[in-house]
GROMACS .gro file of C-alpha atoms in nm:
model
  390
    1MET     CA    1   8.176  -3.830   5.089
    2MET     CA    2   8.247  -3.940   5.392
    3TRP     CA    3   8.401  -3.774   5.709
    4LYS     CA    4   8.559  -3.877   5.992
    5SER     CA    5   8.464  -3.709   6.336
    6ARG     CA    6   8.818  -3.577   6.497
    7LYS     CA    7   8.923  -3.337   6.720
    8THR     CA    8   9.160  -3.055   6.712
    9PRO     CA    9   9.493  -3.106   6.640
   10ARG     CA   10   9.669  -3.067   6.938
   11ARG     CA   11   9.881  -2.784   6.636
   12SER     CA   12   9.560  -2.516   6.540
   13VAL     CA   13   9.510  -2.523   6.965
   14VAL     CA   14   9.860  -2.384   7.026
   15ALA     CA   15   9.841  -2.244   6.710
   16ALA     CA   16   9.586  -1.992   6.767
   17ALA     CA   17   9.706  -1.985   7.141
   18LEU     CA   18  10.023  -1.841   6.956
   19LEU     CA   19   9.844  -1.613   6.739
   20THR     CA   20   9.589  -1.426   7.008
   21ALA     CA   21   9.903  -1.299   7.259
   22LEU     CA   22  10.177  -1.161   6.992
   23ALA     CA   23  10.044  -0.859   7.156
   24ALA     CA   24  10.251  -0.911   7.433
   25PRO     CA   25  10.550  -0.652   7.510
   26GLN     CA   26  10.855  -0.963   7.624
   27ILE     CA   27  10.955  -1.266   7.499
   28PRO     CA   28  11.019  -1.465   7.733
   29ALA     CA   29  11.383  -1.648   7.814
   30ALA     CA   30  11.293  -1.985   7.710
   31ALA     CA   31  11.095  -1.863   7.415
   32ALA     CA   32  11.390  -1.674   7.349
   33ALA     CA   33  11.654  -1.949   7.329
   34ALA     CA   34  11.439  -2.152   7.084
   35ARG     CA   35  11.431  -1.828   6.837
   36THR     CA   36  11.714  -1.650   6.906
   37PRO     CA   37  11.688  -1.263   6.684
   38GLY     CA   38  11.931  -1.211   6.372
   39PRO     CA   39  12.072  -0.849   6.344
   40ALA     CA   40  11.832  -0.682   6.149
   41VAL     CA   41  11.493  -0.869   6.328
   42ALA     CA   42  11.650  -0.740   6.608
   43ALA     CA   43  11.735  -0.382   6.495
   44ALA     CA   44  11.365  -0.375   6.355
   45ALA     CA   45  11.207  -0.471   6.660
   46SER     CA   46  11.468  -0.232   6.877
   47GLU     CA   47  11.361   0.048   6.655
   48HIS     CA   48  10.989   0.001   6.674
   49ALA     CA   49  10.986   0.010   7.055
   50LYS     CA   50  11.218   0.374   7.128
   51THR     CA   51  11.083   0.505   6.837
   52GLY     CA   52  10.731   0.425   6.861
   53ALA     CA   53  10.660   0.393   6.499
   54PRO     CA   54  10.380   0.226   6.309
   55ALA     CA   55  10.520  -0.143   6.242
   56ARG     CA   56  10.502  -0.231   5.833
   57LEU     CA   57  10.472  -0.588   5.706
   58PRO     CA   58  10.756  -0.666   5.443
   59ALA     CA   59  10.717  -0.523   5.119
   60PRO     CA   60  10.583  -0.685   4.838
   61THR     CA   61  10.864  -0.778   4.601
   62GLY     CA   62  10.651  -0.758   4.286
   63LYS     CA   63  10.620  -0.481   4.037
   64GLU     CA   64  10.284  -0.372   4.037
   65PRO     CA   65  10.141  -0.085   4.266
   66VAL     CA   66   9.894  -0.288   4.548
   67GLY     CA   67   9.574  -0.171   4.618
   68THR     CA   68   9.294  -0.307   4.848
   69LYS     CA   69   8.922  -0.292   4.952
   70THR     CA   70   8.715  -0.544   5.140
   71LEU     CA   71   8.388  -0.681   5.171
   72HIS     CA   72   8.067  -0.728   5.255
   73LEU     CA   73   7.828  -1.065   5.076
   74VAL     CA   74   7.560  -1.199   5.200
   75ASP     CA   75   7.477  -1.602   5.052
   76THR     CA   76   7.090  -1.555   5.102
   77SER     CA   77   7.108  -1.931   4.936
   78ARG     CA   78   7.171  -2.055   5.306
   79PRO     CA   79   7.048  -2.026   5.626
   80ASP     CA   80   7.411  -1.923   5.904
   81PRO     CA   81   7.509  -2.295   5.944
   82TRP     CA   82   7.676  -2.256   6.239
   83LYS     CA   83   7.392  -1.945   6.398
   84PRO     CA   84   7.064  -1.990   6.237
   85ALA     CA   85   6.939  -1.758   6.415
   86ALA     CA   86   7.166  -1.567   6.293
   87GLY     CA   87   6.989  -1.521   5.943
   88LYS     CA   88   7.163  -1.596   5.627
   89ARG     CA   89   7.563  -1.632   5.591
   90GLU     CA   90   7.716  -1.308   5.616
   91LEU     CA   91   8.107  -1.321   5.462
   92MET     CA   92   8.370  -1.069   5.529
   93VAL     CA   93   8.630  -1.052   5.239
   94THR     CA   94   8.927  -0.820   5.158
   95LEU     CA   95   9.061  -0.797   4.838
   96TRP     CA   96   9.439  -0.701   4.746
   97TYR     CA   97   9.530  -0.655   4.418
   98PRO     CA   98   9.670  -0.405   4.114
   99ALA     CA   99   9.625  -0.033   4.120
  100ARG     CA  100   9.674   0.209   3.932
  101HIS     CA  101   9.888   0.419   4.161
  102GLN     CA  102  10.076   0.385   4.462
  103GLY     CA  103   9.879   0.631   4.776
  104ASP     CA  104   9.991   0.711   5.066
  105LEU     CA  105   9.668   0.615   5.240
  106ASN     CA  106   9.813   0.247   5.388
  107ALA     CA  107   9.558   0.017   5.524
  108PRO     CA  108   9.609  -0.082   5.912
  109TYR     CA  109   9.658  -0.431   5.956
  110MET     CA  110   9.295  -0.408   6.157
  111SER     CA  111   9.061  -0.227   6.328
  112LYS     CA  112   9.124  -0.126   6.657
  113GLN     CA  113   8.808  -0.287   6.709
  114LEU     CA  114   8.876  -0.612   6.603
  115SER     CA  115   9.266  -0.634   6.753
  116LYS     CA  116   9.103  -0.575   7.106
  117ALA     CA  117   8.873  -0.822   6.964
  118TRP     CA  118   9.112  -1.046   6.930
  119LEU     CA  119   9.447  -0.980   7.193
  120GLY     CA  120   9.226  -0.746   7.464
  121LYS     CA  121   9.445  -0.460   7.316
  122GLU     CA  122   9.426  -0.232   7.002
  123GLU     CA  123   9.810  -0.298   6.874
  124LEU     CA  124   9.778  -0.495   6.566
  125ALA     CA  125   9.562  -0.221   6.406
  126GLY     CA  126   9.898   0.022   6.498
  127VAL     CA  127  10.044  -0.205   6.247
  128ARG     CA  128  10.078  -0.053   5.883
  129THR     CA  129  10.059  -0.291   5.544
  130ASN     CA  130  10.130  -0.207   5.207
  131ALA     CA  131   9.873  -0.156   5.003
  132THR     CA  132   9.653   0.144   4.950
  133VAL     CA  133   9.317   0.226   5.102
  134GLY     CA  134   9.035   0.192   4.822
  135ALA     CA  135   9.258   0.250   4.429
  136ARG     CA  136   9.152   0.184   4.078
  137PRO     CA  137   9.266  -0.108   4.020
  138ALA     CA  138   9.491  -0.172   3.718
  139GLY     CA  139   9.314  -0.266   3.374
  140LYS     CA  140   9.313  -0.602   3.231
  141ALA     CA  141   9.159  -0.957   3.424
  142ARG     CA  142   9.338  -1.112   3.657
  143PRO     CA  143   9.430  -1.433   3.753
  144LEU     CA  144   9.201  -1.536   4.034
  145VAL     CA  145   9.335  -1.620   4.400
  146VAL     CA  146   9.155  -1.680   4.780
  147LEU     CA  147   9.302  -1.734   5.060
  148SER     CA  148   9.157  -1.912   5.407
  149PRO     CA  149   9.292  -1.888   5.730
  150GLY     CA  150   9.314  -2.127   5.989
  151PHE     CA  151   9.059  -2.239   6.201
  152GLY     CA  152   9.035  -1.910   6.507
  153MET     CA  153   9.227  -1.716   6.267
  154SER     CA  154   9.112  -1.393   6.098
  155ARG     CA  155   9.186  -1.365   5.652
  156ALA     CA  156   9.450  -1.094   5.758
  157SER     CA  157   9.692  -1.362   5.924
  158LEU     CA  158   9.784  -1.439   5.529
  159THR     CA  159   9.796  -1.079   5.436
  160GLY     CA  160  10.167  -1.089   5.368
  161LEU     CA  161  10.148  -1.357   5.128
  162GLY     CA  162   9.808  -1.116   4.980
  163GLU     CA  163  10.016  -0.853   4.902
  164GLU     CA  164  10.306  -1.005   4.742
  165LEU     CA  165  10.073  -1.206   4.488
  166ALA     CA  166   9.894  -0.867   4.373
  167SER     CA  167  10.201  -0.691   4.344
  168ARG     CA  168  10.305  -0.960   4.159
  169GLY     CA  169   9.971  -0.948   3.891
  170TYR     CA  170   9.707  -1.127   4.123
  171ALA     CA  171   9.387  -1.044   4.173
  172VAL     CA  172   9.359  -1.213   4.570
  173ALA     CA  173   9.081  -1.241   4.837
  174ALA     CA  174   9.080  -1.348   5.152
  175VAL     CA  175   8.777  -1.474   5.334
  176ASP     CA  176   8.693  -1.461   5.695
  177HIS     CA  177   8.422  -1.782   5.803
  178THR     CA  178   8.200  -1.624   6.029
  179TYR     CA  179   8.197  -1.777   6.424
  180GLU     CA  180   8.500  -1.973   6.344
  181ALA     CA  181   8.710  -1.658   6.501
  182PRO     CA  182   8.628  -1.255   6.587
  183VAL     CA  183   8.488  -1.077   6.259
  184GLU     CA  184   8.353  -0.691   6.257
  185PHE     CA  185   8.103  -0.671   5.984
  186PRO     CA  186   8.082  -0.261   5.869
  187GLY     CA  187   7.908  -0.028   6.158
  188GLY     CA  188   8.137  -0.211   6.429
  189ARG     CA  189   7.902  -0.518   6.509
  190VAL     CA  190   8.172  -0.770   6.634
  191GLU     CA  191   8.046  -1.165   6.533
  192THR     CA  192   8.274  -1.359   6.820
  193GLY     CA  193   8.440  -1.716   6.763
  194GLU     CA  194   8.181  -1.870   7.003
  195THR     CA  195   7.992  -1.995   6.794
  196CYS     CA  196   8.272  -2.277   6.741
  197ARG     CA  197   8.468  -2.309   7.033
  198LYS     CA  198   8.430  -2.676   7.046
  199PRO     CA  199   8.355  -2.758   6.691
  200ASP     CA  200   8.310  -3.102   6.492
  201LEU     CA  201   8.591  -2.986   6.223
  202SER     CA  202   8.462  -3.271   5.953
  203ALA     CA  203   8.216  -3.005   5.887
  204VAL     CA  204   8.417  -2.771   5.903
  205VAL     CA  205   8.598  -2.840   5.562
  206PRO     CA  206   8.264  -2.813   5.380
  207ASN     CA  207   8.083  -2.556   5.499
  208ARG     CA  208   8.444  -2.370   5.322
  209SER     CA  209   8.362  -2.507   5.039
  210LYS     CA  210   8.027  -2.418   4.989
  211ASP     CA  211   8.202  -2.019   5.198
  212ILE     CA  212   8.453  -2.047   4.903
  213ARG     CA  213   8.239  -2.121   4.619
  214PHE     CA  214   7.989  -1.867   4.692
  215LEU     CA  215   8.311  -1.609   4.746
  216LEU     CA  216   8.371  -1.690   4.355
  217ASP     CA  217   7.982  -1.660   4.299
  218GLN     CA  218   8.015  -1.314   4.333
  219LEU     CA  219   8.405  -1.265   4.213
  220THR     CA  220   8.342  -1.393   3.847
  221GLY     CA  221   7.985  -1.225   3.808
  222PRO     CA  222   7.851  -0.976   3.582
  223ARG     CA  223   7.909  -0.731   3.931
  224SER     CA  224   8.244  -0.803   4.082
  225PRO     CA  225   8.461  -0.562   4.212
  226LEU     CA  226   8.691  -0.644   4.004
  227ALA     CA  227   8.802  -0.788   3.682
  228VAL     CA  228   8.891  -1.113   3.751
  229ASP     CA  229   8.947  -1.356   3.506
  230ALA     CA  230   8.729  -1.713   3.572
  231ARG     CA  231   8.967  -1.934   3.352
  232ARG     CA  232   9.261  -1.870   3.622
  233ILE     CA  233   9.115  -1.923   3.961
  234ALA     CA  234   9.374  -2.098   4.239
  235VAL     CA  235   9.286  -2.124   4.607
  236ALA     CA  236   9.545  -2.068   4.933
  237GLY     CA  237   9.450  -2.163   5.247
  238HIS     CA  238   9.640  -2.215   5.622
  239SER     CA  239   9.609  -2.528   5.865
  240ILE     CA  240   9.184  -2.637   5.835
  241GLY     CA  241   9.188  -2.352   5.520
  242GLY     CA  242   9.461  -2.582   5.360
  243ALA     CA  243   9.263  -2.883   5.365
  244SER     CA  244   8.903  -2.619   5.243
  245ALA     CA  245   9.176  -2.550   4.955
  246VAL     CA  246   9.187  -2.880   4.874
  247GLN     CA  247   8.857  -2.941   4.906
  248VAL     CA  248   8.727  -2.624   4.663
  249LEU     CA  249   8.951  -2.843   4.463
  250HIS     CA  250   8.745  -3.126   4.421
  251ASP     CA  251   8.402  -2.884   4.423
  252ASP     CA  252   8.429  -2.669   4.214
  253PRO     CA  253   8.536  -2.715   3.860
  254ARG     CA  254   8.598  -2.336   3.808
  255VAL     CA  255   8.920  -2.388   4.054
  256ASP     CA  256   9.234  -2.452   3.855
  257ALA     CA  257   9.494  -2.559   4.192
  258ALA     CA  258   9.483  -2.602   4.563
  259VAL     CA  259   9.752  -2.546   4.826
  260ASN     CA  260   9.811  -2.667   5.134
  261LEU     CA  261   9.999  -2.463   5.380
  262ASP     CA  262  10.013  -2.715   5.709
  263GLY     CA  263   9.653  -2.811   5.690
  264ASN     CA  264   9.555  -3.205   5.840
  265PHE     CA  265   9.301  -3.336   5.600
  266PHE     CA  266   8.967  -3.403   5.803
  267GLY     CA  267   8.776  -3.635   5.569
  268GLU     CA  268   8.836  -3.849   5.241
  269LEU     CA  269   8.857  -3.672   4.879
  270THR     CA  270   8.578  -3.907   4.685
  271GLY     CA  271   8.699  -4.021   4.381
  272GLY     CA  272   9.011  -3.820   4.435
  273VAL     CA  273   9.164  -3.477   4.287
  274HIS     CA  274   9.343  -3.488   3.967
  275LYS     CA  275   9.437  -3.119   3.982
  276PRO     CA  276   9.749  -2.941   4.093
  277VAL     CA  277   9.810  -2.932   4.486
  278LEU     CA  278  10.089  -2.834   4.684
  279LEU     CA  279  10.084  -2.925   4.979
  280MET     CA  280  10.448  -2.752   5.210
  281GLY     CA  281  10.429  -2.850   5.561
  282ALA     CA  282  10.651  -2.763   5.916
  283GLN     CA  283  10.753  -3.102   6.058
  284ARG     CA  284  10.594  -3.274   5.883
  285GLY     CA  285  10.921  -3.563   5.849
  286ALA     CA  286  10.938  -3.560   6.208
  287LEU     CA  287  10.571  -3.580   6.327
  288ALA     CA  288  10.392  -3.935   6.363
  289GLU     CA  289  10.060  -3.786   6.346
  290PRO     CA  290  10.083  -3.470   6.056
  291LYS     CA  291  10.306  -3.672   5.856
  292ALA     CA  292  10.051  -3.995   5.828
  293ASN     CA  293   9.766  -3.805   5.764
  294TRP     CA  294   9.915  -3.644   5.430
  295GLU     CA  295  10.069  -3.985   5.397
  296GLN     CA  296   9.729  -4.182   5.337
  297THR     CA  297   9.572  -3.830   5.183
  298TRP     CA  298   9.890  -3.841   4.931
  299LYS     CA  299   9.711  -4.071   4.773
  300GLN     CA  300   9.404  -3.977   4.621
  301LEU     CA  301   9.600  -3.715   4.464
  302THR     CA  302   9.657  -3.809   4.172
  303GLY     CA  303   9.758  -3.482   3.934
  304TRP     CA  304  10.092  -3.301   4.032
  305LYS     CA  305  10.167  -3.211   4.297
  306ARG     CA  306  10.436  -3.193   4.586
  307TRP     CA  307  10.477  -3.239   4.965
  308LEU     CA  308  10.753  -2.974   5.055
  309ASP     CA  309  10.881  -2.945   5.441
  310VAL     CA  310  11.029  -2.694   5.655
  311PRO     CA  311  11.186  -2.834   5.959
  312GLU     CA  312  11.350  -2.546   6.142
  313GLY     CA  313  11.001  -2.379   6.101
  314GLY     CA  314  10.660  -2.466   6.333
  315HIS     CA  315  10.295  -2.381   6.201
  316MET     CA  316  10.202  -2.054   6.167
  317THR     CA  317  10.579  -2.052   5.970
  318PHE     CA  318  10.342  -2.000   5.700
  319THR     CA  319  10.137  -1.659   5.780
  320ASP     CA  320  10.200  -1.333   5.931
  321ALA     CA  321  10.253  -1.462   6.272
  322PRO     CA  322  10.589  -1.530   6.309
  323TRP     CA  323  10.715  -1.134   6.223
  324LEU     CA  324  10.407  -1.016   6.445
  325ALA     CA  325  10.617  -1.189   6.687
  326ASP     CA  326  10.987  -1.093   6.654
  327GLN     CA  327  10.798  -0.669   6.668
  328PHE     CA  328  10.593  -0.746   6.992
  329GLY     CA  329  10.702  -1.091   7.110
  330LEU     CA  330  10.581  -1.383   7.353
  331PRO     CA  331  10.372  -1.389   7.692
  332GLU     CA  332  10.588  -1.430   7.916
  333GLY     CA  333  10.547  -1.798   8.080
  334THR     CA  334  10.438  -1.936   7.683
  335PRO     CA  335  10.536  -2.259   7.671
  336PRO     CA  336  10.874  -2.451   7.486
  337ASP     CA  337  10.714  -2.669   7.326
  338ASP     CA  338  10.397  -2.423   7.156
  339VAL     CA  339  10.715  -2.191   7.063
  340LYS     CA  340  10.868  -2.478   6.875
  341ALA     CA  341  10.539  -2.609   6.749
  342GLY     CA  342  10.410  -2.290   6.716
  343TYR     CA  343  10.742  -2.082   6.505
  344GLY     CA  344  11.002  -2.308   6.540
  345THR     CA  345  11.332  -2.133   6.474
  346LEU     CA  346  11.308  -1.948   6.188
  347HIS     CA  347  11.192  -1.540   6.150
  348GLY     CA  348  10.913  -1.345   5.992
  349PRO     CA  349  11.239  -1.269   5.710
  350ARG     CA  350  11.295  -1.541   5.646
  351SER     CA  351  10.948  -1.712   5.743
  352THR     CA  352  10.808  -1.491   5.536
  353ALA     CA  353  10.993  -1.499   5.218
  354LEU     CA  354  11.028  -1.877   5.116
  355THR     CA  355  10.667  -1.873   5.173
  356ARG     CA  356  10.567  -1.613   4.957
  357ALA     CA  357  10.872  -1.775   4.741
  358TYR     CA  358  10.742  -2.127   4.708
  359VAL     CA  359  10.340  -2.029   4.688
  360GLY     CA  360  10.398  -1.775   4.351
  361ALA     CA  361  10.633  -2.030   4.169
  362PHE     CA  362  10.377  -2.304   4.180
  363LEU     CA  363  10.043  -2.012   4.086
  364ASP     CA  364  10.335  -1.895   3.840
  365ARG     CA  365  10.293  -2.270   3.678
  366TYR     CA  366   9.943  -2.329   3.700
  367LEU     CA  367   9.737  -2.015   3.627
  368ARG     CA  368   9.995  -1.813   3.436
  369GLY     CA  369  10.216  -2.101   3.267
  370THR     CA  370  10.568  -2.023   3.364
  371PRO     CA  371  10.769  -2.250   3.540
  372SER     CA  372  10.984  -2.259   3.825
  373PRO     CA  373  11.290  -2.476   3.873
  374LEU     CA  374  11.209  -2.375   4.265
  375LEU     CA  375  10.908  -2.724   4.256
  376ASP     CA  376  11.132  -2.942   4.078
  377ARG     CA  377  11.429  -2.954   4.329
  378PRO     CA  378  11.580  -2.839   4.607
  379SER     CA  379  11.724  -2.443   4.591
  380PRO     CA  380  12.016  -2.282   4.765
  381ALA     CA  381  11.795  -2.011   4.760
  382TYR     CA  382  11.610  -2.115   5.074
  383PRO     CA  383  11.770  -2.452   5.203
  384GLU     CA  384  11.552  -2.410   5.486
  385VAL     CA  385  11.311  -2.634   5.240
  386THR     CA  386  11.308  -2.986   5.193
  387PHE     CA  387  11.099  -3.234   4.923
  388LEU     CA  388  10.931  -3.445   5.043
  389LYS     CA  389  10.744  -3.626   4.840
  390LYS     CA  390  10.740  -3.569   4.405
   0.00000   0.00000   0.00000
């Protein structure tokens, strides 16, 4: 496989900067002008500010109760690629899955320690999720979806999507790629992203492919903590996690389909990819470099494929970041251009809804054989989404 070394795209830099700024207590005037909240968003943020009640992620729309647990995995077959002195490659994983019952102990978005490592503040530890910690999985084997976050971002940034898919009956595993971002291990040890502050991104994707393939070994093996259907597997990711999802689809015959949420590609997919791929981006019909990047790879995707775009969105639209920004605001002095690139003008409720709808429809089609018109033509229910290529 031929890989080209490229500098970190500005979209990724902007996204990482905005994500780590979410705990600021106010939205600057320039940013507010670009993201004027609707009544429901403003009311929720106001209620949170007045009462101090814990903010809670948008509830999933599926019928199944959701459970969650974390895994600490060690790949004894290889040293850590970013920090060989650390020993064997360690990974942390969050599982979401259909549970037998919904309990009262919902997981925090992240621990105080990890929130502080991310933001210098503990605010995100006060955000509640919709998944019951340690709930017993519900019976039968489920189709498996692996989620990979953007570079410099936590697996927690895909919690809203993970909970949604679990509520629809999928087993979901979100993985942190150690040393690319702060990661908390058992016992409170936090490894930061300092090692990968200025990485060669052409090396990130193949390494993530190895991380995800190792995770698949664990989740489809005899000691798996979940009952998964190894015949139905997809990988989805945001930013470089999306490029990595398509790479794993290329590399691993166990994977049936992949979703790339606004992630630039960093290399050639030698021999092409002959399985289903959903590309869902933001502003990629208008921005020359992101558009050219996907056009170059488009011809290498020879199976079913769609290229959807959200012109009003931004790079962070497909994560929890817009909802978190609605709750906590952005810091004083955030450049308006960064807000536009990161978020566009869409707020959390719409960003969450359209991401869940289209990713869910794609997975239903290719892991369950359930067709959806959402993937065939524009929908009046989601006018923000356009079809750029079919």
